[in-house]
């Protein structure tokens, strides 16, 4: 069994996890903006997300006995380790619900801001703080909590970015001649002619043709055409609806890493005497199985009872929907590999330090700007706040990685 035993390798794994976990949300956002139903997308994503865990378990988890004589993946499947298995499955449950919530939150709040709020809740409220004490304080507290403070400042800057950019968009849309007016709840209410024009563009260019838009990114016309294409309609929606989804997702996502920490290290001594702790590969396998069952079950339900105003579908329609399926499958694979690398790094250097991957908004913001034109044609104030936010995230991830300790194997 392959075990990460040095700090350098752990940090390399966390950097790879940061890239993967920051990229897969952009792929799912891209599909939603192209009109693919989120239920279809998440079902595809769930398949390859589980596949990644199975591949990791059958390869890295089966490379023979480790130096610490820990059992490999197949050996652990028959051991009496159910308390730890349940912790791992609990982590998978909250992660699946959190990821499912963010899929809708990206539409309402935007990719960058959603990731900023969720990641910061994970680091500041639960994930890093809980993991620090569960790991018996193996991370340097002065450096670790300096990183947490950087995340707090980044949250404040992220909120300011969102507020400033929202004001920029309101100004653009209020000056538009395409029949959209500010609604009473702070959203945008389309006139019949405005929606007809948007839908006409959608029909002519195809619902899955993000790049076929006639308008320049950042303009009011672009925002209107986007509303006509996307599967989750956001104009006229309450701001609280999107923020509620974001904060709910943040609470869920802040709990999955501590749950896996308990599954692999048994700090609460739930295992019987002589039963080995779950190795990270076995825990990740059960974790991903739980993710798969919850994700598939909920999204099959949402096919027939959709949320957020998304149209109804059916399992038969899902099976026949191949438009963009390759991107959804890739997203699941990236997320599965990213989570696996994060947990492998955390097992060696401490799960609190591994939460440095929660700086993934750095990557998501990059894709948001490149792929979706977020903050395009915004004000100088918005650009200044955006740069400050990204710089603070760089400082946050650097300090969390610098706090990495080394778990005793005795």
PDB file of N, CA, C and O in Angstrom, residues 317-359:
ATOM      1  N   UNK A 317     -35.054  10.152 -20.265  1.00  0.00           N
ATOM      2  CA  UNK A 317     -34.518  11.355 -20.904  1.00  0.00           C
ATOM      3  C   UNK A 317     -33.054  11.558 -20.522  1.00  0.00           C
ATOM      4  O   UNK A 317     -32.238  11.988 -21.351  1.00  0.00           O
ATOM      5  N   UNK A 318     -32.715  11.260 -19.271  1.00  0.00           N
ATOM      6  CA  UNK A 318     -31.322  11.373 -18.841  1.00  0.00           C
ATOM      7  C   UNK A 318     -30.417  10.444 -19.642  1.00  0.00           C
ATOM      8  O   UNK A 318     -29.340  10.846 -20.098  1.00  0.00           O
ATOM      9  N   UNK A 319     -30.840   9.200 -19.821  1.00  0.00           N
ATOM     10  CA  UNK A 319     -30.019   8.247 -20.564  1.00  0.00           C
ATOM     11  C   UNK A 319     -29.777   8.697 -21.998  1.00  0.00           C
ATOM     12  O   UNK A 319     -28.730   8.407 -22.583  1.00  0.00           O
ATOM     13  N   UNK A 320     -30.739   9.430 -22.576  1.00  0.00           N
ATOM     14  CA  UNK A 320     -30.591   9.881 -23.956  1.00  0.00           C
ATOM     15  C   UNK A 320     -29.931  11.238 -24.112  1.00  0.00           C
ATOM     16  O   UNK A 320     -29.724  11.701 -25.230  1.00  0.00           O
ATOM     17  N   UNK A 321     -29.577  11.877 -22.998  1.00  0.00           N
ATOM     18  CA  UNK A 321     -28.981  13.218 -23.045  1.00  0.00           C
ATOM     19  C   UNK A 321     -27.460  13.100 -23.060  1.00  0.00           C
ATOM     20  O   UNK A 321     -26.814  13.001 -22.020  1.00  0.00           O
ATOM     21  N   UNK A 322     -26.882  13.128 -24.255  1.00  0.00           N
ATOM     22  CA  UNK A 322     -25.428  13.004 -24.409  1.00  0.00           C
ATOM     23  C   UNK A 322     -24.738  14.337 -24.621  1.00  0.00           C
ATOM     24  O   UNK A 322     -23.511  14.386 -24.676  1.00  0.00           O
ATOM     25  N   UNK A 323     -25.502  15.413 -24.714  1.00  0.00           N
ATOM     26  CA  UNK A 323     -24.916  16.734 -24.964  1.00  0.00           C
ATOM     27  C   UNK A 323     -24.159  17.214 -23.730  1.00  0.00           C
ATOM     28  O   UNK A 323     -24.744  17.481 -22.684  1.00  0.00           O
ATOM     29  N   UNK A 324     -22.855  17.285 -23.815  1.00  0.00           N
ATOM     30  CA  UNK A 324     -22.038  17.749 -22.700  1.00  0.00           C
ATOM     31  C   UNK A 324     -21.727  16.684 -21.665  1.00  0.00           C
ATOM     32  O   UNK A 324     -21.109  16.979 -20.640  1.00  0.00           O
ATOM     33  N   UNK A 325     -22.131  15.445 -21.911  1.00  0.00           N
ATOM     34  CA  UNK A 325     -21.916  14.381 -20.916  1.00  0.00           C
ATOM     35  C   UNK A 325     -20.435  14.184 -20.619  1.00  0.00           C
ATOM     36  O   UNK A 325     -20.060  13.887 -19.467  1.00  0.00           O
ATOM     37  N   UNK A 326     -19.584  14.352 -21.597  1.00  0.00           N
ATOM     38  CA  UNK A 326     -18.156  14.122 -21.377  1.00  0.00           C
ATOM     39  C   UNK A 326     -17.585  15.087 -20.345  1.00  0.00           C
ATOM     40  O   UNK A 326     -16.702  14.739 -19.562  1.00  0.00           O
ATOM     41  N   UNK A 327     -18.122  16.332 -20.313  1.00  0.00           N
ATOM     42  CA  UNK A 327     -17.632  17.310 -19.349  1.00  0.00           C
ATOM     43  C   UNK A 327     -18.104  16.973 -17.942  1.00  0.00           C
ATOM     44  O   UNK A 327     -17.365  17.166 -16.963  1.00  0.00           O
ATOM     45  N   UNK A 328     -19.332  16.472 -17.816  1.00  0.00           N
ATOM     46  CA  UNK A 328     -19.836  16.070 -16.509  1.00  0.00           C
ATOM     47  C   UNK A 328     -19.048  14.883 -15.970  1.00  0.00           C
ATOM     48  O   UNK A 328     -18.717  14.820 -14.774  1.00  0.00           O
ATOM     49  N   UNK A 329     -18.725  13.929 -16.844  1.00  0.00           N
ATOM     50  CA  UNK A 329     -17.929  12.772 -16.432  1.00  0.00           C
ATOM     51  C   UNK A 329     -16.524  13.200 -16.009  1.00  0.00           C
ATOM     52  O   UNK A 329     -15.977  12.691 -15.031  1.00  0.00           O
ATOM     53  N   UNK A 330     -15.941  14.139 -16.748  1.00  0.00           N
ATOM     54  CA  UNK A 330     -14.613  14.650 -16.396  1.00  0.00           C
ATOM     55  C   UNK A 330     -14.657  15.368 -15.057  1.00  0.00           C
ATOM     56  O   UNK A 330     -13.735  15.236 -14.236  1.00  0.00           O
ATOM     57  N   UNK A 331     -15.723  16.123 -14.811  1.00  0.00           N
ATOM     58  CA  UNK A 331     -15.856  16.844 -13.541  1.00  0.00           C
ATOM     59  C   UNK A 331     -15.870  15.876 -12.366  1.00  0.00           C
ATOM     60  O   UNK A 331     -15.216  16.104 -11.340  1.00  0.00           O
ATOM     61  N   UNK A 332     -16.620  14.779 -12.487  1.00  0.00           N
ATOM     62  CA  UNK A 332     -16.661  13.787 -11.416  1.00  0.00           C
ATOM     63  C   UNK A 332     -15.312  13.147 -11.167  1.00  0.00           C
ATOM     64  O   UNK A 332     -14.920  12.905 -10.017  1.00  0.00           O
ATOM     65  N   UNK A 333     -14.570  12.869 -12.243  1.00  0.00           N
ATOM     66  CA  UNK A 333     -13.246  12.269 -12.109  1.00  0.00           C
ATOM     67  C   UNK A 333     -12.290  13.220 -11.405  1.00  0.00           C
ATOM     68  O   UNK A 333     -11.540  12.826 -10.504  1.00  0.00           O
ATOM     69  N   UNK A 334     -12.315  14.507 -11.803  1.00  0.00           N
ATOM     70  CA  UNK A 334     -11.438  15.494 -11.168  1.00  0.00           C
ATOM     71  C   UNK A 334     -11.765  15.662  -9.692  1.00  0.00           C
ATOM     72  O   UNK A 334     -10.868  15.754  -8.849  1.00  0.00           O
ATOM     73  N   UNK A 335     -13.056  15.698  -9.363  1.00  0.00           N
ATOM     74  CA  UNK A 335     -13.454  15.849  -7.970  1.00  0.00           C
ATOM     75  C   UNK A 335     -13.026  14.631  -7.148  1.00  0.00           C
ATOM     76  O   UNK A 335     -12.503  14.777  -6.036  1.00  0.00           O
ATOM     77  N   UNK A 336     -13.219  13.426  -7.694  1.00  0.00           N
ATOM     78  CA  UNK A 336     -12.822  12.221  -6.985  1.00  0.00           C
ATOM     79  C   UNK A 336     -11.323  12.158  -6.741  1.00  0.00           C
ATOM     80  O   UNK A 336     -10.867  11.855  -5.632  1.00  0.00           O
ATOM     81  N   UNK A 337     -10.539  12.457  -7.763  1.00  0.00           N
ATOM     82  CA  UNK A 337      -9.086  12.464  -7.602  1.00  0.00           C
ATOM     83  C   UNK A 337      -8.648  13.563  -6.638  1.00  0.00           C
ATOM     84  O   UNK A 337      -7.753  13.360  -5.808  1.00  0.00           O
ATOM     85  N   UNK A 338      -9.276  14.732  -6.739  1.00  0.00           N
ATOM     86  CA  UNK A 338      -8.927  15.840  -5.847  1.00  0.00           C
ATOM     87  C   UNK A 338      -9.192  15.503  -4.395  1.00  0.00           C
ATOM     88  O   UNK A 338      -8.348  15.754  -3.516  1.00  0.00           O
ATOM     89  N   UNK A 339     -10.358  14.910  -4.101  1.00  0.00           N
ATOM     90  CA  UNK A 339     -10.656  14.514  -2.727  1.00  0.00           C
ATOM     91  C   UNK A 339      -9.684  13.442  -2.242  1.00  0.00           C
ATOM     92  O   UNK A 339      -9.209  13.478  -1.103  1.00  0.00           O
ATOM     93  N   UNK A 340      -9.388  12.472  -3.115  1.00  0.00           N
ATOM     94  CA  UNK A 340      -8.456  11.415  -2.732  1.00  0.00           C
ATOM     95  C   UNK A 340      -7.076  11.964  -2.407  1.00  0.00           C
ATOM     96  O   UNK A 340      -6.464  11.593  -1.391  1.00  0.00           O
ATOM     97  N   UNK A 341      -6.575  12.863  -3.236  1.00  0.00           N
ATOM     98  CA  UNK A 341      -5.256  13.457  -2.988  1.00  0.00           C
ATOM     99  C   UNK A 341      -5.257  14.291  -1.708  1.00  0.00           C
ATOM    100  O   UNK A 341      -4.282  14.295  -0.945  1.00  0.00           O
ATOM    101  N   UNK A 342      -6.369  15.007  -1.463  1.00  0.00           N
ATOM    102  CA  UNK A 342      -6.468  15.797  -0.236  1.00  0.00           C
ATOM    103  C   UNK A 342      -6.381  14.904   1.002  1.00  0.00           C
ATOM    104  O   UNK A 342      -5.656  15.205   1.953  1.00  0.00           O
ATOM    105  N   UNK A 343      -7.092  13.789   0.986  1.00  0.00           N
ATOM    106  CA  UNK A 343      -7.098  12.907   2.145  1.00  0.00           C
ATOM    107  C   UNK A 343      -5.754  12.207   2.313  1.00  0.00           C
ATOM    108  O   UNK A 343      -5.297  11.990   3.448  1.00  0.00           O
ATOM    109  N   UNK A 344      -5.105  11.841   1.203  1.00  0.00           N
ATOM    110  CA  UNK A 344      -3.786  11.212   1.304  1.00  0.00           C
ATOM    111  C   UNK A 344      -2.779  12.191   1.903  1.00  0.00           C
ATOM    112  O   UNK A 344      -1.956  11.818   2.744  1.00  0.00           O
ATOM    113  N   UNK A 345      -2.841  13.453   1.467  1.00  0.00           N
ATOM    114  CA  UNK A 345      -1.947  14.459   2.030  1.00  0.00           C
ATOM    115  C   UNK A 345      -2.257  14.737   3.484  1.00  0.00           C
ATOM    116  O   UNK A 345      -1.357  14.913   4.316  1.00  0.00           O
ATOM    117  N   UNK A 346      -3.542  14.761   3.831  1.00  0.00           N
ATOM    118  CA  UNK A 346      -3.945  15.021   5.201  1.00  0.00           C
ATOM    119  C   UNK A 346      -3.532  13.928   6.153  1.00  0.00           C
ATOM    120  O   UNK A 346      -3.209  14.177   7.321  1.00  0.00           O
ATOM    121  N   UNK A 347      -3.518  12.679   5.678  1.00  0.00           N
ATOM    122  CA  UNK A 347      -3.108  11.564   6.527  1.00  0.00           C
ATOM    123  C   UNK A 347      -1.653  11.706   6.941  1.00  0.00           C
ATOM    124  O   UNK A 347      -1.267  11.293   8.026  1.00  0.00           O
ATOM    125  N   UNK A 348      -0.843  12.333   6.090  1.00  0.00           N
ATOM    126  CA  UNK A 348       0.578  12.475   6.392  1.00  0.00           C
ATOM    127  C   UNK A 348       0.892  13.774   7.122  1.00  0.00           C
ATOM    128  O   UNK A 348       1.653  13.786   8.086  1.00  0.00           O
ATOM    129  N   UNK A 349       0.298  14.884   6.657  1.00  0.00           N
ATOM    130  CA  UNK A 349       0.690  16.195   7.163  1.00  0.00           C
ATOM    131  C   UNK A 349      -0.336  16.830   8.081  1.00  0.00           C
ATOM    132  O   UNK A 349      -0.109  17.926   8.583  1.00  0.00           O
ATOM    133  N   UNK A 350      -1.459  16.173   8.303  1.00  0.00           N
ATOM    134  CA  UNK A 350      -2.496  16.752   9.141  1.00  0.00           C
ATOM    135  C   UNK A 350      -3.650  17.252   8.298  1.00  0.00           C
ATOM    136  O   UNK A 350      -3.447  17.961   7.307  1.00  0.00           O
ATOM    137  N   UNK A 351      -4.877  16.896   8.692  1.00  0.00           N
ATOM    138  CA  UNK A 351      -6.038  17.291   7.906  1.00  0.00           C
ATOM    139  C   UNK A 351      -6.282  18.789   7.971  1.00  0.00           C
ATOM    140  O   UNK A 351      -6.888  19.372   7.071  1.00  0.00           O
ATOM    141  N   UNK A 352      -5.840  19.439   9.028  1.00  0.00           N
ATOM    142  CA  UNK A 352      -5.999  20.886   9.102  1.00  0.00           C
ATOM    143  C   UNK A 352      -5.188  21.573   8.005  1.00  0.00           C
ATOM    144  O   UNK A 352      -5.660  22.483   7.321  1.00  0.00           O
ATOM    145  N   UNK A 353      -3.939  21.129   7.823  1.00  0.00           N
ATOM    146  CA  UNK A 353      -3.117  21.702   6.760  1.00  0.00           C
ATOM    147  C   UNK A 353      -3.655  21.330   5.385  1.00  0.00           C
ATOM    148  O   UNK A 353      -3.576  22.103   4.432  1.00  0.00           O
ATOM    149  N   UNK A 354      -4.234  20.119   5.279  1.00  0.00           N
ATOM    150  CA  UNK A 354      -4.801  19.690   4.000  1.00  0.00           C
ATOM    151  C   UNK A 354      -5.985  20.548   3.592  1.00  0.00           C
ATOM    152  O   UNK A 354      -6.336  20.603   2.412  1.00  0.00           O
ATOM    153  N   UNK A 355      -6.601  21.228   4.560  1.00  0.00           N
ATOM    154  CA  UNK A 355      -7.693  22.136   4.224  1.00  0.00           C
ATOM    155  C   UNK A 355      -7.202  23.355   3.451  1.00  0.00           C
ATOM    156  O   UNK A 355      -8.006  24.219   3.087  1.00  0.00           O
ATOM    157  N   UNK A 356      -5.902  23.434   3.197  1.00  0.00           N
ATOM    158  CA  UNK A 356      -5.391  24.488   2.320  1.00  0.00           C
ATOM    159  C   UNK A 356      -6.007  24.390   0.934  1.00  0.00           C
ATOM    160  O   UNK A 356      -6.065  25.385   0.206  1.00  0.00           O
ATOM    161  N   UNK A 357      -6.486  23.192   0.557  1.00  0.00           N
ATOM    162  CA  UNK A 357      -7.129  23.052  -0.752  1.00  0.00           C
ATOM    163  C   UNK A 357      -8.422  23.854  -0.808  1.00  0.00           C
ATOM    164  O   UNK A 357      -8.979  24.061  -1.893  1.00  0.00           O
ATOM    165  N   UNK A 358      -8.908  24.332   0.345  1.00  0.00           N
ATOM    166  CA  UNK A 358     -10.094  25.173   0.332  1.00  0.00           C
ATOM    167  C   UNK A 358      -9.801  26.548  -0.246  1.00  0.00           C
ATOM    168  O   UNK A 358     -10.698  27.395  -0.325  1.00  0.00           O
ATOM    169  N   UNK A 359      -8.570  26.796  -0.637  1.00  0.00           N
ATOM    170  CA  UNK A 359      -8.249  27.992  -1.413  1.00  0.00           C
ATOM    171  C   UNK A 359      -8.574  27.770  -2.875  1.00  0.00           C
ATOM    172  O   UNK A 359      -8.148  28.536  -3.741  1.00  0.00           O
TER     173      UNK A 359
END
